Short mmCIF file of C-alpha atoms and ligand atoms in Angstrom, two decimals:
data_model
loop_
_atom_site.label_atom_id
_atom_site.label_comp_id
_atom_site.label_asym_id
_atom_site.label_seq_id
_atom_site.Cartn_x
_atom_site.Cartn_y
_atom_site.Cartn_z
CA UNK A 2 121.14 138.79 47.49
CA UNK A 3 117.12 139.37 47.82
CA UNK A 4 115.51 142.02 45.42
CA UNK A 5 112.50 143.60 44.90
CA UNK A 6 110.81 144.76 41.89
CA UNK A 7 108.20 147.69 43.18
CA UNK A 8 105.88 148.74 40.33
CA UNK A 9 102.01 149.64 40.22
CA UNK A 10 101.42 150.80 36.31
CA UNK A 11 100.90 149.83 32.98
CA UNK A 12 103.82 150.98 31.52
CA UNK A 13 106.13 150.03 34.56
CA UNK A 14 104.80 145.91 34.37
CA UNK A 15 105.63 146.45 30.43
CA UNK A 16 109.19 147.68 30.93
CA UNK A 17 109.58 145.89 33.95
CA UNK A 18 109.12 142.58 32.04
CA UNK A 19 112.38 142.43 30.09
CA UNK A 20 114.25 143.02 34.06
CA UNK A 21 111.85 140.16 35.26
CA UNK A 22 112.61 137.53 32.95
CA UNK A 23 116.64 138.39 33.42
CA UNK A 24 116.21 137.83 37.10
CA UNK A 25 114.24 134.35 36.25
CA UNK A 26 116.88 133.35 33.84
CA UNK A 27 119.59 134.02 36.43
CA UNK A 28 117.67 131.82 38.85
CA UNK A 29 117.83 135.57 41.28
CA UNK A 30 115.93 135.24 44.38
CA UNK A 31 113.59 138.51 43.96
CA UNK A 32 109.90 139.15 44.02
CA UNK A 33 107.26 141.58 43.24
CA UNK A 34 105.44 144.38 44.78
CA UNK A 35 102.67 145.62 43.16
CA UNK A 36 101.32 148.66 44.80
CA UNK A 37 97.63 148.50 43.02
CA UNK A 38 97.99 152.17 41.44
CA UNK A 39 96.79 150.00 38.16
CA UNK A 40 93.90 147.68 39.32
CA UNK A 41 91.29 147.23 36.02
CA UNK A 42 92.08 143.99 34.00
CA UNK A 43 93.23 145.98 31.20
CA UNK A 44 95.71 148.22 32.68
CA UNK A 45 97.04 145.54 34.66
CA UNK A 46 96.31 141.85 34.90
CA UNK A 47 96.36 141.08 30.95
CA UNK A 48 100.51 141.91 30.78
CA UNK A 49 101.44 139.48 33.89
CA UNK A 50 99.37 137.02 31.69
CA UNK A 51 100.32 137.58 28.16
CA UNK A 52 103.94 138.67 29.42
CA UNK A 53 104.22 135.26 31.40
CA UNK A 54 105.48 137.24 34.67
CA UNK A 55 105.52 135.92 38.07
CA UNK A 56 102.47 137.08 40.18
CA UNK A 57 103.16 139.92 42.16
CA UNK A 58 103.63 138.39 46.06
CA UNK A 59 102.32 141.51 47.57
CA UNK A 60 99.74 143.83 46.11
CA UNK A 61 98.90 146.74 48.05
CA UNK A 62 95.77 147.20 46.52
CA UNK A 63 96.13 151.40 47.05
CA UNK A 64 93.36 152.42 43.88
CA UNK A 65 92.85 155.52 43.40
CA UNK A 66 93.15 159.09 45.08
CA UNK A 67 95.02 162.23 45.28
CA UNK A 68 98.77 162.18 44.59
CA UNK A 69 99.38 162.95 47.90
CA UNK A 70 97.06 160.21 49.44
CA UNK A 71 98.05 157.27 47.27
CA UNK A 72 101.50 158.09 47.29
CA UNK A 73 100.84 158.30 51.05
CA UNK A 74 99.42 154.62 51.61
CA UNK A 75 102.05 153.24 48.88
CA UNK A 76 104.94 154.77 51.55
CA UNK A 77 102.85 153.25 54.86
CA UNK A 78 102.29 150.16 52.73
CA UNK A 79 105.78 149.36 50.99
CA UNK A 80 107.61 150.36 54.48
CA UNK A 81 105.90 147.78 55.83
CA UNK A 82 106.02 145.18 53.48
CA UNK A 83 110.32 145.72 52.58
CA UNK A 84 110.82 145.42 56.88
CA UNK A 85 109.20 142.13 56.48
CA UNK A 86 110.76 140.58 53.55
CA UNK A 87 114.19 142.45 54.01
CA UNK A 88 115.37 142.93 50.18
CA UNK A 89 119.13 143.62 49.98
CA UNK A 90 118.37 146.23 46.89
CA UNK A 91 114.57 147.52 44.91
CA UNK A 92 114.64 148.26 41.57
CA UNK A 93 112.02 150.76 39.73
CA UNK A 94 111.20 151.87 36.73
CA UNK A 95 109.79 155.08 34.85
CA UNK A 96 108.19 157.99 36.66
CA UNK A 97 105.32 156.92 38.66
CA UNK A 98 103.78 157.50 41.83
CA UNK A 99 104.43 154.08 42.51
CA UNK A 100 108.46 154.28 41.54
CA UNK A 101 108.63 157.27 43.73
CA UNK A 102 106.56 155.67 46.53
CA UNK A 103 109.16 152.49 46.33
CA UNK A 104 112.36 154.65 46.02
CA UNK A 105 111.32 156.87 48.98
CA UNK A 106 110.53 154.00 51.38
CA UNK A 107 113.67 152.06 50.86
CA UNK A 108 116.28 154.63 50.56
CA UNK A 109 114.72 155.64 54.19
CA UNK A 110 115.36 151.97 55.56
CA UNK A 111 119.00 152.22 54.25
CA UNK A 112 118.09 149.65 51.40
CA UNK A 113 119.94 150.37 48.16
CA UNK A 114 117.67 151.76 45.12
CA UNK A 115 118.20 150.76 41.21
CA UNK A 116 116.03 153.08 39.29
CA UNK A 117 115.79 151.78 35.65
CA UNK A 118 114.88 154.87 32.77
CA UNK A 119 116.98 157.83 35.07
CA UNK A 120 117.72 160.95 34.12
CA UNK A 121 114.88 161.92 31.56
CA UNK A 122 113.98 165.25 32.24
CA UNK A 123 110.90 167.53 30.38
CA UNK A 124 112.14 170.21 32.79
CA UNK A 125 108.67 170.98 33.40
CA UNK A 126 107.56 170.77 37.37
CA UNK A 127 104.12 170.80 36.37
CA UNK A 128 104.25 167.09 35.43
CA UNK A 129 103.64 165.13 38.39
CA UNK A 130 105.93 162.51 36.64
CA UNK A 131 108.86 165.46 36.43
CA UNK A 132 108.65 165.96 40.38
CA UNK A 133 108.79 161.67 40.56
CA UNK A 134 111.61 161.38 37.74
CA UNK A 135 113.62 164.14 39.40
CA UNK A 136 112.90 162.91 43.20
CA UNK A 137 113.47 159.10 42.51
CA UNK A 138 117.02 159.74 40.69
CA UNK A 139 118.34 161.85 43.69
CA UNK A 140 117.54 159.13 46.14
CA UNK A 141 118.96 156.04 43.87
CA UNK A 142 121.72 154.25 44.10
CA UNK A 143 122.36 153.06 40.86
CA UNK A 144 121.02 155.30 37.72
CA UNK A 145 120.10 153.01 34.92
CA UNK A 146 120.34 155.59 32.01
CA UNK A 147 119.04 154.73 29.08
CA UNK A 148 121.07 156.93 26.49
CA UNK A 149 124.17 159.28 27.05
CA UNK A 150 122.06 162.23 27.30
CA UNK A 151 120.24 160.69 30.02
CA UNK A 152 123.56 160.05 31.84
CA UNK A 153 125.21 163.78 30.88
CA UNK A 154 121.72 165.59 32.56
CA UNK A 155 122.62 163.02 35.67
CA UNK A 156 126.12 164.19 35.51
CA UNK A 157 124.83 167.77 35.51
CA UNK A 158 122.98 167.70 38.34
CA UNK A 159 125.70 166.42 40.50
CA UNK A 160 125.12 162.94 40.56
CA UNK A 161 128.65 160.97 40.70
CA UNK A 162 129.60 159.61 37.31
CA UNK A 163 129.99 155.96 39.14
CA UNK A 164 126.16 155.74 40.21
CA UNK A 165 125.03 156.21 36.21
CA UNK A 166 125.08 153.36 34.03
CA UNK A 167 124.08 153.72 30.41
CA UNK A 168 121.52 150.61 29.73
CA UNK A 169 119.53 151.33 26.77
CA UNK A 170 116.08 151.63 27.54
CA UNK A 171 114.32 148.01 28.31
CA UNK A 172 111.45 149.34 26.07
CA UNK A 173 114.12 147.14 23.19
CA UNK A 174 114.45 144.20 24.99
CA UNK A 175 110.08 144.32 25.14
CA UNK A 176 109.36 145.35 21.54
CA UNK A 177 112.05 142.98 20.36
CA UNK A 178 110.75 139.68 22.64
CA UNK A 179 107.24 140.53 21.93
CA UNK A 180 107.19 141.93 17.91
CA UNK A 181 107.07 138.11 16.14
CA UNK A 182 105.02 136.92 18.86
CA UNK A 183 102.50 140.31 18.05
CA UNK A 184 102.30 138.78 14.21
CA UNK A 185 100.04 136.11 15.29
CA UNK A 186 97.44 139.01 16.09
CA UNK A 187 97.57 140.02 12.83
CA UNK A 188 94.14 139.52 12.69
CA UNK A 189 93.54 142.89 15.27
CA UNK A 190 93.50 144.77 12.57
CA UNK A 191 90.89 142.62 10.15
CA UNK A 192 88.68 142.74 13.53
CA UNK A 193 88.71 146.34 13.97
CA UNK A 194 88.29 146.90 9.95
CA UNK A 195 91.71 148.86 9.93
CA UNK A 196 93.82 148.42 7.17
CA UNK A 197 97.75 148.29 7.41
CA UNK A 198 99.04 152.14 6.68
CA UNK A 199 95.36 153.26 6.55
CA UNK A 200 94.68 154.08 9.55
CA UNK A 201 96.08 156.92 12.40
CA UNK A 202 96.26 155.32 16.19
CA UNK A 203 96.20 157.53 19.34
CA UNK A 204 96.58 157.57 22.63
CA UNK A 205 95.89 160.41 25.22
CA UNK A 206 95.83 159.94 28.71
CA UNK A 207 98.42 162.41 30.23
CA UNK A 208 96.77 165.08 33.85
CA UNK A 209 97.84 168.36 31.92
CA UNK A 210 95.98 166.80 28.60
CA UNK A 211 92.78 165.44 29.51
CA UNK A 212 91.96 166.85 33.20
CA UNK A 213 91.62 170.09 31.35
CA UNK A 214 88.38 170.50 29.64
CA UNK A 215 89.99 172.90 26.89
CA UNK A 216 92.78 171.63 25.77
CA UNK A 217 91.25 167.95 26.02
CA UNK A 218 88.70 168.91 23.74
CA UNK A 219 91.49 171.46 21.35
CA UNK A 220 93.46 167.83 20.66
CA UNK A 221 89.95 166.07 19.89
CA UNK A 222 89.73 168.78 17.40
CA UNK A 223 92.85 168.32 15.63
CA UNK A 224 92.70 164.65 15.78
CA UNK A 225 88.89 165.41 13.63
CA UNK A 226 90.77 167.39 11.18
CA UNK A 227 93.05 164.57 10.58
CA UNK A 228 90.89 161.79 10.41
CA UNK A 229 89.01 164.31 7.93
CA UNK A 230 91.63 165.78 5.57
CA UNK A 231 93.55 162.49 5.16
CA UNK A 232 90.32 160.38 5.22
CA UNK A 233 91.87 157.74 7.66
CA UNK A 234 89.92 156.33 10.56
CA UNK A 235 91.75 157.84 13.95
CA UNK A 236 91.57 154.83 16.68
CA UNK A 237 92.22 155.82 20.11
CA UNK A 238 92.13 153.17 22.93
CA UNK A 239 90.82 155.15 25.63
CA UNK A 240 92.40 154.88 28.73
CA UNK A 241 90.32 154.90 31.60
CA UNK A 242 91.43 158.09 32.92
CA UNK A 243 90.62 160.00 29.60
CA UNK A 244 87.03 158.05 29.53
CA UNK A 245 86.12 159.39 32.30
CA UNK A 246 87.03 163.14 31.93
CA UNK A 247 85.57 163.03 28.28
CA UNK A 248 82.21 162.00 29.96
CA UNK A 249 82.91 164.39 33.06
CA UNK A 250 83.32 167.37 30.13
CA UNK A 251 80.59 166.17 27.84
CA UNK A 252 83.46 165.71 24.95
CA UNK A 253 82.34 163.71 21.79
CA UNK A 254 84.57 161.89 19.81
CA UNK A 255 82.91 162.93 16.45
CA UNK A 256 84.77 160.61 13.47
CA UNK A 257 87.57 159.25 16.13
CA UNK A 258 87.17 155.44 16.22
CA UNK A 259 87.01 155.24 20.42
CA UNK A 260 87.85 151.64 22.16
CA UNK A 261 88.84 149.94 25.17
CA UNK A 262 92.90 149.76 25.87
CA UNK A 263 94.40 146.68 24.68
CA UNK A 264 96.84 144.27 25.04
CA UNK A 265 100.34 144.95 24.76
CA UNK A 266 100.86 142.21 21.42
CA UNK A 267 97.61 143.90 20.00
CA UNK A 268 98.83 147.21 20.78
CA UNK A 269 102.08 146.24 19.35
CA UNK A 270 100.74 145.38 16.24
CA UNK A 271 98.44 148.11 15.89
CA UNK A 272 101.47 151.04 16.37
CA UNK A 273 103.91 148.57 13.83
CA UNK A 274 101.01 148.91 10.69
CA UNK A 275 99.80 152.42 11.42
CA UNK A 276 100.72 155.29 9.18
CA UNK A 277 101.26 157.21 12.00
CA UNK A 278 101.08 157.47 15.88
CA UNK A 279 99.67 160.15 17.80
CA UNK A 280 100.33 160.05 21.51
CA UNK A 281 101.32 162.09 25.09
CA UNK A 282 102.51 158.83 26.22
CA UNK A 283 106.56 158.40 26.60
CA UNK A 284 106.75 154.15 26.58
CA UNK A 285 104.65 155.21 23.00
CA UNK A 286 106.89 157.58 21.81
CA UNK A 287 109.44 155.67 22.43
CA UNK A 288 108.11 152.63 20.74
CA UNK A 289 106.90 154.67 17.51
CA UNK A 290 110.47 155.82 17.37
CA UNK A 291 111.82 151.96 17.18
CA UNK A 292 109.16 150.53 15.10
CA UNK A 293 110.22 153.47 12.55
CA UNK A 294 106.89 154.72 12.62
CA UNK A 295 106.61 158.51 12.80
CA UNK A 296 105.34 160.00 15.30
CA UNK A 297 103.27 163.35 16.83
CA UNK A 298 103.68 163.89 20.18
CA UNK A 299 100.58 165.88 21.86
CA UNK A 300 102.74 167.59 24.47
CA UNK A 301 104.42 170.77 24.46
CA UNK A 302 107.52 169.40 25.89
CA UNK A 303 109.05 165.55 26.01
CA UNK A 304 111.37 163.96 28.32
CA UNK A 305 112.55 161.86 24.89
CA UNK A 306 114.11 164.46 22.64
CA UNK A 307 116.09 161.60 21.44
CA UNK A 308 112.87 160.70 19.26
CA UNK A 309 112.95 164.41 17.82
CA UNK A 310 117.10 164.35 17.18
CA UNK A 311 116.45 161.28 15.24
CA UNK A 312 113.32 163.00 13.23
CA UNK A 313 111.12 160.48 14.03
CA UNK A 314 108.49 162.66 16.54
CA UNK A 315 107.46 166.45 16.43
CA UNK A 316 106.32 167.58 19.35
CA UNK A 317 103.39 169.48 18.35
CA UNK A 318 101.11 170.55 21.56
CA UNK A 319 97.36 170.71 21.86
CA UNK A 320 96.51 173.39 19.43
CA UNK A 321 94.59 171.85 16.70
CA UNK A 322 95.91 173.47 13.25
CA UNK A 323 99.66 172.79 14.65
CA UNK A 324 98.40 169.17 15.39
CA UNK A 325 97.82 168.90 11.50
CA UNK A 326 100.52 170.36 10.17
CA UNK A 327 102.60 168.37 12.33
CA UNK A 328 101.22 165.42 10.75
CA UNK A 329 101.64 167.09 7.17
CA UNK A 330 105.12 167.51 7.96
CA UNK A 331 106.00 164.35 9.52
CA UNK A 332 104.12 161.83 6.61
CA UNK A 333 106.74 163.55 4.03
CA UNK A 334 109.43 161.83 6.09
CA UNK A 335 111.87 158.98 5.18
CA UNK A 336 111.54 156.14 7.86
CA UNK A 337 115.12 155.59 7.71
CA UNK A 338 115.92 156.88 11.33
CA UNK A 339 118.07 154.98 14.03
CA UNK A 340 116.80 153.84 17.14
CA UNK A 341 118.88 156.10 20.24
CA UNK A 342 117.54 153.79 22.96
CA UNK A 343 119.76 150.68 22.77
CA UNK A 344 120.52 147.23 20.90
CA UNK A 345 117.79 145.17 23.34
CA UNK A 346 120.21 143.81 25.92
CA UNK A 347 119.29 146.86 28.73
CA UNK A 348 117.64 144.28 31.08
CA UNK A 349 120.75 141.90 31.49
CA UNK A 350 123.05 145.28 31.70
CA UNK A 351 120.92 146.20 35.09
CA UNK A 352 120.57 143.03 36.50
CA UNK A 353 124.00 142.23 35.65
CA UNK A 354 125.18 145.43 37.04
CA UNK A 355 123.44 145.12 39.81
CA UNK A 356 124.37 141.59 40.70
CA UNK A 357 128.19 143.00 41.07
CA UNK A 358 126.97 145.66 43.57
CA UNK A 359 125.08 143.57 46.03
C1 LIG B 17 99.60 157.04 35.81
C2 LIG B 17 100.91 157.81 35.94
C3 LIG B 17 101.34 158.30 34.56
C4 LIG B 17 101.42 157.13 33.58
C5 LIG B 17 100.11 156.36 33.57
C6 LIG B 17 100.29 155.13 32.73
C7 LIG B 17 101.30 159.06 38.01
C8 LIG B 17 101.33 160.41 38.61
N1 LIG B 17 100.77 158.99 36.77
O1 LIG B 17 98.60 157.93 35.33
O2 LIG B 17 102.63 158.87 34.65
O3 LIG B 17 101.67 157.64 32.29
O4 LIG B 17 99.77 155.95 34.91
O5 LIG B 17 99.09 154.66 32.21
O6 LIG B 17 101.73 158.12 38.62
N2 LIG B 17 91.84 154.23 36.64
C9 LIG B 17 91.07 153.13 36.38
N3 LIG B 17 91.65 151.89 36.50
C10 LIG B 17 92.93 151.71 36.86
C11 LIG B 17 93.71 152.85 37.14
C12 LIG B 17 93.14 154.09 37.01
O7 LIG B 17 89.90 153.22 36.04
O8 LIG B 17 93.39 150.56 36.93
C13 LIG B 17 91.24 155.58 36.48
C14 LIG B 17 90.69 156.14 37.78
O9 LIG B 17 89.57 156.89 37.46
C15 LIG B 17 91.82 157.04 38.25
C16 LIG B 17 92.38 157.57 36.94
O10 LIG B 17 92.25 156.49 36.04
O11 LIG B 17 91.36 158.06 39.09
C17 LIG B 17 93.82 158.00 37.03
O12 LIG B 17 94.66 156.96 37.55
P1 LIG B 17 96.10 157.31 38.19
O13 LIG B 17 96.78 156.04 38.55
O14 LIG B 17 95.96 158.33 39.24
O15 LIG B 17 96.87 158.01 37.04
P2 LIG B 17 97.06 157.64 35.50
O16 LIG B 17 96.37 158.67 34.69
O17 LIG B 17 96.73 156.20 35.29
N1 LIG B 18 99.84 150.15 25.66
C1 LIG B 18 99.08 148.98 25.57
N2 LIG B 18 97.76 149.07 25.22
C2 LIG B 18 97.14 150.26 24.97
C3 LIG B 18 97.92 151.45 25.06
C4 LIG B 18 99.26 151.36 25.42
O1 LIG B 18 99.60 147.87 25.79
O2 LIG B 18 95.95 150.28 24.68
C5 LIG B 18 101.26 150.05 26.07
C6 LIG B 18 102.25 150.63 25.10
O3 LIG B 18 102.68 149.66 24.19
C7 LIG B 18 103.38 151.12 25.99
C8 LIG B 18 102.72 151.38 27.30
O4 LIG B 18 101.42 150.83 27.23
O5 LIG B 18 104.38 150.11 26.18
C9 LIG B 18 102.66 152.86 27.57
O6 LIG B 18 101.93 153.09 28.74
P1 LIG B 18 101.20 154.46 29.04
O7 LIG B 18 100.99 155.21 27.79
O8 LIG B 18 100.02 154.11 29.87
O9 LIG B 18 102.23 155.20 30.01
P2 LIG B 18 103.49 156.16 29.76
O10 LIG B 18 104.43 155.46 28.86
O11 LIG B 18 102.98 157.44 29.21
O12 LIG B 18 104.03 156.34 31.13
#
């Protein structure tokens, strides 16, 4: 049995790495293919190193571009590559270009598809990730959902009940291998001159959010107002995405701390002391929601309601008075929520799962 992880972003390599490991452990004859969606050191690079993963054996190298003409040279390019090396199964994660890229050209060459995180739904087509979430689980072979709810919207859109496995999300297994290990960068926060539970951290990267010039710069607002009436320094690792809209828009970040991205241990660290996380990003919400750290999602819909059921993320949009009052309303909370997305064992559930499939 030959598999192949396909995976091209950030947050895929992070969630990935739990899967990764499993298929080490087991002594699995897989590899990688990294389509290049992800190329700068930060995005990319600095998790296969501080994650201790494999190197990917292909990268596409694909950059940047449309959605329809990376996705386009990800399809030419992974075709190519899975005739060559002939995987029995590919497994994806998340809601990427990339995953749908990977899915599409395998299921087409009759090679069985695991996608891992299946059946989250926003129910809003305007998301490019929505149209890849949606497209990737109808073409999979095995669903790895990570909660019932994921598995009961599966189930209602007519996927068999035998495809869907509930995993947990491997967004656990990460936090929980990587939290101690985080501890020795304690010092992040002396070296950015944060203090633990003084301090707000953002981040804001999503199409809908920052490729719009007004409701980009209505979130910027809010996130002022916060940093202003609670007198707490806002720190937003920019991603690259966002830093280059705010310059294309001429948006200044007024009393928002602004920095590079950073590692996943620093980041780790940083979300696990901060009074409270602000973020569009799901892997964030997610891991705001674990580390019992409340949370405000800038979005006006989340594929994660699990994070809301459990109180521990209000889903507040881009206007900037409902931004605060969001944050009024969710600092008067008890931390004393349970984590929906599994006990940390989701990687060895897929691989294991798959293993008695091939
Ligand atoms: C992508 C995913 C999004 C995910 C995010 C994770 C899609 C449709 N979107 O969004 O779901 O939440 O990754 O971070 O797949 N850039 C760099 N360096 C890089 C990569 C990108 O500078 O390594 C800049 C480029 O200017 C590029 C822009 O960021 O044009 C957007 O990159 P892209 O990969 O298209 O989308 P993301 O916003 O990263
Ligand atoms: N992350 C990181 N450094 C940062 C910001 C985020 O390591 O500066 C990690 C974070 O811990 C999470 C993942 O990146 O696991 C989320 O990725 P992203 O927000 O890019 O994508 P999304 O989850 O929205 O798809």
């Amino acid at each position: 049995m030959k598999i192949a992880v396909i995976l091209g972003t950030r947050p895929e390599i992070i969630k990935m790495a739990p899967v990764i490991k499993e298929l080490e452990r087991k002594k699995a004859d897989f590899f990688i293919l990294h389509t290049g969606q992800h190329y700068s050191y930060e995005l990319d690079e600095v998790f296969f190193e501080q994650l201790t993963l494999p190197r990917p054996e292909y990268n596409l190298d694909v950059g940047s571009g449309s959605h329809g003409e990376a996705t386009g040279k990800m399809l030419i390019g992974i075709e190519k590559t899975l005739k060559e090396a002939k995987p029995d199964a590919v497994l994806v994660e998340g809601d990427t270009n990339s995953i749908l890229a990977g899915a599409l050209a395998a299921a087409k060459l009759g090679i069985r598809v695991g996608h891992v995180e299946a059946g989250l739904r926003s129910y809003d087509r305007t998301m490019p990730e929505e149209i890849n979430r949606v497209l990737t689980d109808h073409i999979s072979d095995y669903l790895f959902a990570p909660t019932p709810q994921a598995r009961e919207i599966l189930r209602g859109e007519g996927i068999p009940g035998e495809k869907i496995f509930i995993t947990g999300n491997t967004i656990v297994d990460a936090v929980n291998q990587n939290l101690e290990l985080s501890r020795s960068k304690a010092d992040i926060l002396d070296s950015l001159g944060l203090k633990p539970d003084g301090y707000f951290l953002v981040t804001l990267h999503r199409q809908e959010n920052v490729d719009s010039r007004a409701r980009f710069a209505s979130i910027l607002e809010g996130l002022k107002r916060v940093a202003a009436e609670f007198n707490m320094p806002v720190f937003y690792p920019v991603h690259p995405r966002s830093k280059k809209m705010m310059a294309e828009f001429g948006l200044g970040p007024g009393n928002i701390v602004l920095a590079e991205p950073v590692d996943f241990l620093a980041f780790l660290q940083l979300e696990s002391r901060a009074r409270l996380i602000l973020t569009d990003s799901g892997g964030v919400q997610e891991e705001a929601c674990i580390l019992k750290v409340p949370c405000v999602t800038l979005r006006d819909n989340t594929e994660r309601p699990e994070t809301v059921a459990v109180g521990a993320n209000i889903i507040a949009g881009s206007k900037a008075e409902n931004i605060v009052r969001a944050v009024r309303e969710m600092l008067k909370r008890e931390r004393d929520w349970d984590n929906p997305f599994g006990d940390g064992r989701a990687a060895e559930r897929v691989v294991a799962t798959l293993e008695g499939k091939l």
